[in-house]
Structure formats: structure tokens, C-alpha cells
mmCIF file of C-alpha atoms in Angstrom:
data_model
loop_
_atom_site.group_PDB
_atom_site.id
_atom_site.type_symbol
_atom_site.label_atom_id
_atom_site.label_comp_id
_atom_site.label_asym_id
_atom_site.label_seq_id
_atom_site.Cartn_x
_atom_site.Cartn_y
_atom_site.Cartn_z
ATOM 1 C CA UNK A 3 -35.086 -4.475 23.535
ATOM 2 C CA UNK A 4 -32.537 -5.902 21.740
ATOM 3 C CA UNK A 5 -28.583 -6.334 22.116
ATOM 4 C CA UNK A 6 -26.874 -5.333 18.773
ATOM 5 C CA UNK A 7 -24.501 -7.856 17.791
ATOM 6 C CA UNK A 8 -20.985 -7.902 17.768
ATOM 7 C CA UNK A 9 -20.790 -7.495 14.053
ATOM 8 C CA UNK A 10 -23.103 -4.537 14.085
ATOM 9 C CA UNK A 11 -20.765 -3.238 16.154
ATOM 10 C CA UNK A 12 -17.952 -3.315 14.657
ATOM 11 C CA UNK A 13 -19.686 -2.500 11.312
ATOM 12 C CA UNK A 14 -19.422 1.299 12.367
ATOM 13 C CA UNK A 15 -15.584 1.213 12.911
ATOM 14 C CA UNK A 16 -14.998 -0.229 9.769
ATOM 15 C CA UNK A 17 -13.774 3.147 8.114
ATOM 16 C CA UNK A 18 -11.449 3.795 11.100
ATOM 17 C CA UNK A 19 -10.093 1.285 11.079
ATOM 18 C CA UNK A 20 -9.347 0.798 7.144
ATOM 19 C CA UNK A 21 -8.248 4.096 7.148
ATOM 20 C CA UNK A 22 -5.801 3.052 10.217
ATOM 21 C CA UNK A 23 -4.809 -0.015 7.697
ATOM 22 C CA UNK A 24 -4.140 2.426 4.713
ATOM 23 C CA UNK A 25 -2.233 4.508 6.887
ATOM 24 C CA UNK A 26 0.129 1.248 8.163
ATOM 25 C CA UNK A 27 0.327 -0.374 5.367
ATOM 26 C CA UNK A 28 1.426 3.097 3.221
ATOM 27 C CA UNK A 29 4.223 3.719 5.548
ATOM 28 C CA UNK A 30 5.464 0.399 5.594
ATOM 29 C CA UNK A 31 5.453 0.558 1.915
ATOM 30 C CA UNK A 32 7.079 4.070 1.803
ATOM 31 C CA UNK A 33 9.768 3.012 4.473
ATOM 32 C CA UNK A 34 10.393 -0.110 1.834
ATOM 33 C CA UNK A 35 11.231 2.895 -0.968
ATOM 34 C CA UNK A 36 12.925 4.805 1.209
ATOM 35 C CA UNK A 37 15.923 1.818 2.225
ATOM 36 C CA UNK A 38 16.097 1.183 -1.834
ATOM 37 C CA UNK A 39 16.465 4.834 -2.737
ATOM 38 C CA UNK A 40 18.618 6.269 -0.097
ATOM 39 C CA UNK A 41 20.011 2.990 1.454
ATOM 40 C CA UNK A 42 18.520 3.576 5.163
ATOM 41 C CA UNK A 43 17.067 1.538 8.155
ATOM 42 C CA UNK A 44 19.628 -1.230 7.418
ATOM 43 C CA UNK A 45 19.724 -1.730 3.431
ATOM 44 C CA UNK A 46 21.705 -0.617 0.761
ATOM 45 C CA UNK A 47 20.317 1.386 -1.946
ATOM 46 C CA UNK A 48 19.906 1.028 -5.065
ATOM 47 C CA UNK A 49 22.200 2.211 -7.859
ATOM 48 C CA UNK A 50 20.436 5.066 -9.786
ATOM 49 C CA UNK A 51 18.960 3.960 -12.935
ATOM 50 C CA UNK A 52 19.210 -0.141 -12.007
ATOM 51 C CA UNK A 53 16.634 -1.822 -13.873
ATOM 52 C CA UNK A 54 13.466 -2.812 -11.726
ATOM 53 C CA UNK A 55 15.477 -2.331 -7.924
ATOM 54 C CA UNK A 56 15.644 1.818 -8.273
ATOM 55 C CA UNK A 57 12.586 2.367 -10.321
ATOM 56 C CA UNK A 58 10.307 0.166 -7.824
ATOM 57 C CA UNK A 59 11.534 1.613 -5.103
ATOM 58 C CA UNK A 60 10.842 5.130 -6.501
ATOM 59 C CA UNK A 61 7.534 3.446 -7.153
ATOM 60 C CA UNK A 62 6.893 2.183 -3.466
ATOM 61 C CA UNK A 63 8.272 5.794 -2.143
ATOM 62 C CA UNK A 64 6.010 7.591 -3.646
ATOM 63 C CA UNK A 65 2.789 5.856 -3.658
ATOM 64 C CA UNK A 66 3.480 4.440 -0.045
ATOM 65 C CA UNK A 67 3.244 8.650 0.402
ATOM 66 C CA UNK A 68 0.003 9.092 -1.107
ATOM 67 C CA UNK A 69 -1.182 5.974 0.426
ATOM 68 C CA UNK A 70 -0.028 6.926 3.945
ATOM 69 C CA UNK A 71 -1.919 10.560 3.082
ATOM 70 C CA UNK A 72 -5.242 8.963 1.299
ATOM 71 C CA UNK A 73 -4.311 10.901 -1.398
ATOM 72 C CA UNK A 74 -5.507 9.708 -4.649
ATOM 73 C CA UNK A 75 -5.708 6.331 -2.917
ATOM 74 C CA UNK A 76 -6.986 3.771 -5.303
ATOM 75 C CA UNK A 77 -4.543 4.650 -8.442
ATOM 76 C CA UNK A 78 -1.633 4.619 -5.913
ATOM 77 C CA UNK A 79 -2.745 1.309 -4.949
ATOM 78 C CA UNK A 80 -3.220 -0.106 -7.840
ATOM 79 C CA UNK A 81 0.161 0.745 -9.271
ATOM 80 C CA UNK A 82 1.275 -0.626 -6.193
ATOM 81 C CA UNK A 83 -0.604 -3.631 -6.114
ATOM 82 C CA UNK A 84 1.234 -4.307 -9.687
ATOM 83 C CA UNK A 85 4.736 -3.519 -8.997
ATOM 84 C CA UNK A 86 4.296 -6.283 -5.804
ATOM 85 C CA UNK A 87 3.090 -8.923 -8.431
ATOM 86 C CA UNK A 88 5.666 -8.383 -11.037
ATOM 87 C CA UNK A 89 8.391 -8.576 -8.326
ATOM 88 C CA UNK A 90 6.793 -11.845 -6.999
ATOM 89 C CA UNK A 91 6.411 -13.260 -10.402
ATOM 90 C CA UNK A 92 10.005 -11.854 -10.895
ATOM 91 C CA UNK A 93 12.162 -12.008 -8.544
ATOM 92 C CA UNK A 94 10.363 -14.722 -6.316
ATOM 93 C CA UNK A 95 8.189 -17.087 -8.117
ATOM 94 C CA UNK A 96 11.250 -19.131 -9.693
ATOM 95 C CA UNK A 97 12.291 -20.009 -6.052
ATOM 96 C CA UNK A 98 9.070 -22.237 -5.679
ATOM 97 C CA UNK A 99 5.188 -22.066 -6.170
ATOM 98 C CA UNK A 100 4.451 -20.833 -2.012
ATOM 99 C CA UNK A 101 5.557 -17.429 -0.710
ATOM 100 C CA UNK A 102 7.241 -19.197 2.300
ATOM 101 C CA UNK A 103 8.942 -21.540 0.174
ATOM 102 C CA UNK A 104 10.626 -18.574 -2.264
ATOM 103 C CA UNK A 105 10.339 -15.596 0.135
ATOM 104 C CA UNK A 106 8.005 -13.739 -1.571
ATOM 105 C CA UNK A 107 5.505 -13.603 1.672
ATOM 106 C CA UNK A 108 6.330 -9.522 1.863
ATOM 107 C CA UNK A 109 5.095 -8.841 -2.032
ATOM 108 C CA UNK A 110 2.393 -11.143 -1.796
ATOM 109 C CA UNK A 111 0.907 -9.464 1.137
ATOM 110 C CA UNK A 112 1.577 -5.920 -0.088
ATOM 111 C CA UNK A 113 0.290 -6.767 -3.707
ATOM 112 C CA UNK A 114 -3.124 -8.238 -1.811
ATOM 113 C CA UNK A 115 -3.359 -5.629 0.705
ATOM 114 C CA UNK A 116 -3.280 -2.845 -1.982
ATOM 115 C CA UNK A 117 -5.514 -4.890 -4.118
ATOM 116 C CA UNK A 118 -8.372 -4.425 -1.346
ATOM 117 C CA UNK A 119 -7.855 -0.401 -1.149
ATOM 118 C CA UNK A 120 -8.317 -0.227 -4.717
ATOM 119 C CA UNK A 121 -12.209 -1.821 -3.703
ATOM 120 C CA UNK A 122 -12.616 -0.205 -0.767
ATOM 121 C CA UNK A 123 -10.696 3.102 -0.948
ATOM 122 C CA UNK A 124 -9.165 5.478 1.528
ATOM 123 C CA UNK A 125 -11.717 4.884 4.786
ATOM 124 C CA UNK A 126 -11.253 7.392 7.014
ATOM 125 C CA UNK A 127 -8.534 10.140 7.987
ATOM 126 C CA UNK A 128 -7.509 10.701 4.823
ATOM 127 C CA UNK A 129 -6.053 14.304 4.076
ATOM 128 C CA UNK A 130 -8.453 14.944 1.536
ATOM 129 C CA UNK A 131 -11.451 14.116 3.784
ATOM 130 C CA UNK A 132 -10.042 15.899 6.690
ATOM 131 C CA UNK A 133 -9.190 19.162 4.989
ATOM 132 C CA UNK A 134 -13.038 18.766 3.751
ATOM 133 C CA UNK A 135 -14.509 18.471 7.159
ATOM 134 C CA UNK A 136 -12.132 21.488 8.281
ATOM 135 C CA UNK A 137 -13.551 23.133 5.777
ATOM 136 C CA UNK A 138 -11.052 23.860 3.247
ATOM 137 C CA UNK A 139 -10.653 22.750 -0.661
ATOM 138 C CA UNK A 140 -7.818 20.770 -0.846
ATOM 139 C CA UNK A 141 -5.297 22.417 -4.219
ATOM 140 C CA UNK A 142 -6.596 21.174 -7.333
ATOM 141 C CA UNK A 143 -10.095 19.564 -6.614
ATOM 142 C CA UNK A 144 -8.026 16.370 -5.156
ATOM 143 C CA UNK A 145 -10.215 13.586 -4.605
ATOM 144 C CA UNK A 146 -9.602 10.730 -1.360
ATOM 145 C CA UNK A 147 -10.309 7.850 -3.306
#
């Protein structure tokens, strides 16, 4: 009889546990869109219209949403994943070649981060899934991933 090891294991919380990481990482990205939009938790917003400050953070509002929800989860990341490379290449990567150097550490990890859910997709809890298992369609054939 043998022991299972600690990576089979933890092999069969991986989707948990990504789909706890999608869920994280989608409200901290939604929270970001939310203080450039409407100018809460401490920051000013952005002026409506202002060229890439109100349109990203429309951006990071709304697919830090459908991230959060595992709602169309890889296209929402993707997008996402882009808009946190062209503000580090931007807004950041004239300040030095490191992320600690030009303080770019924030889009770096968000543009990575959503990089991997485009791979590996929702995991689980996502509203899609769930409303599956409940037994319900969700509107409009809505797929997780």
C-alpha cells in the first residue's frame, strides 16, 4: 500500500484553487477600474474620454467583472493581459528595464497572471459552470472558458 504523494495531492485541488486565483485576481483587477472610473478607494478618476487612463480603466472594470464571474474567461483575459503590457511598455518601461526599478511590478504581474488564464481557463466556481451543475442554461449558450 502506497502513500500518494504530496503532488498527487494537490493535483486534485488544482481547479479550486485556480478558480479561487481567477476569482482574486478579477476583483483586484475590477477594483483597479473601478478607482480610475469613478475615483474611489483612494484615487482620482479619470477624466472621461482621456486617452489610455479612462479607456483602460473601462477595460480593467469590465473584464476584471467577467473574470471575477468566469464568464467568458479566456477573451477577458487576454484583452487584459494586453492592456497590462501596453501600459508597462507605456507608461513604465522608459523608467528602467526591471519592474522594481520603473514601478511597473503591478502590470507586469497582472499582464502574466492573465496570460496563464488564457492557458488554463476559468477552473472552478465559475458562474457558467455552477449554473450548469444547478441545472440551468445560462442566457445565450455562455461558455466558462
Amino acid at each position: 500500500m502506497s502513500t500518494p504523494s504530496l503532488s498527487d495531492r494537490l493535483a486534485g485541488h488544482q481547479p479550486l484553487v485556480l478558480g479561487a486565483f481567477r476569482i482574486v485576481l478579477g476583483l483586484l483587477f475590477a477594483s483597479e477600474g473601478a478607482a480610475t472610473v469613478f475615483g474611489v478607494l483612494g484615487r482620482r478618476s479619470a477624466p472621461v474620454g482621456d486617452w489610455p487612463f479612462w479607456y483602460a480603466g473601462i477595460i480593467e472594470l469590465a473584464c476584471g467583472v467577467l473574470v471575477l464571474l468566469g464568464v467568458v474567461t479566456r477573451g477577458a483575459a487576454f484583452l487584459s493581459s494586453g492592456i497590462m503590457a501596453f501600459a508597462y511598455f507605456t507608461e513604465h518601461q522608459q523608467d528602467g528595464l526591471f519592474p522594481l526599478q520603473n514601478g511597473g511590478l503591478s502590470p507586469a504581474l497582472f499582464c502574466w497572471s492573465f496570460l496563464m488564464l488564457v492557458f488554463f481557463g476559468p477552473g472552478a466556481l465559475s458562474l457558467p459552470g455552477l449554473l450548469r451543475r444547478a441545472g440551468t442554461s445560462p442566457a445565450g449558450d455562455v461558455r466558462a472558458g
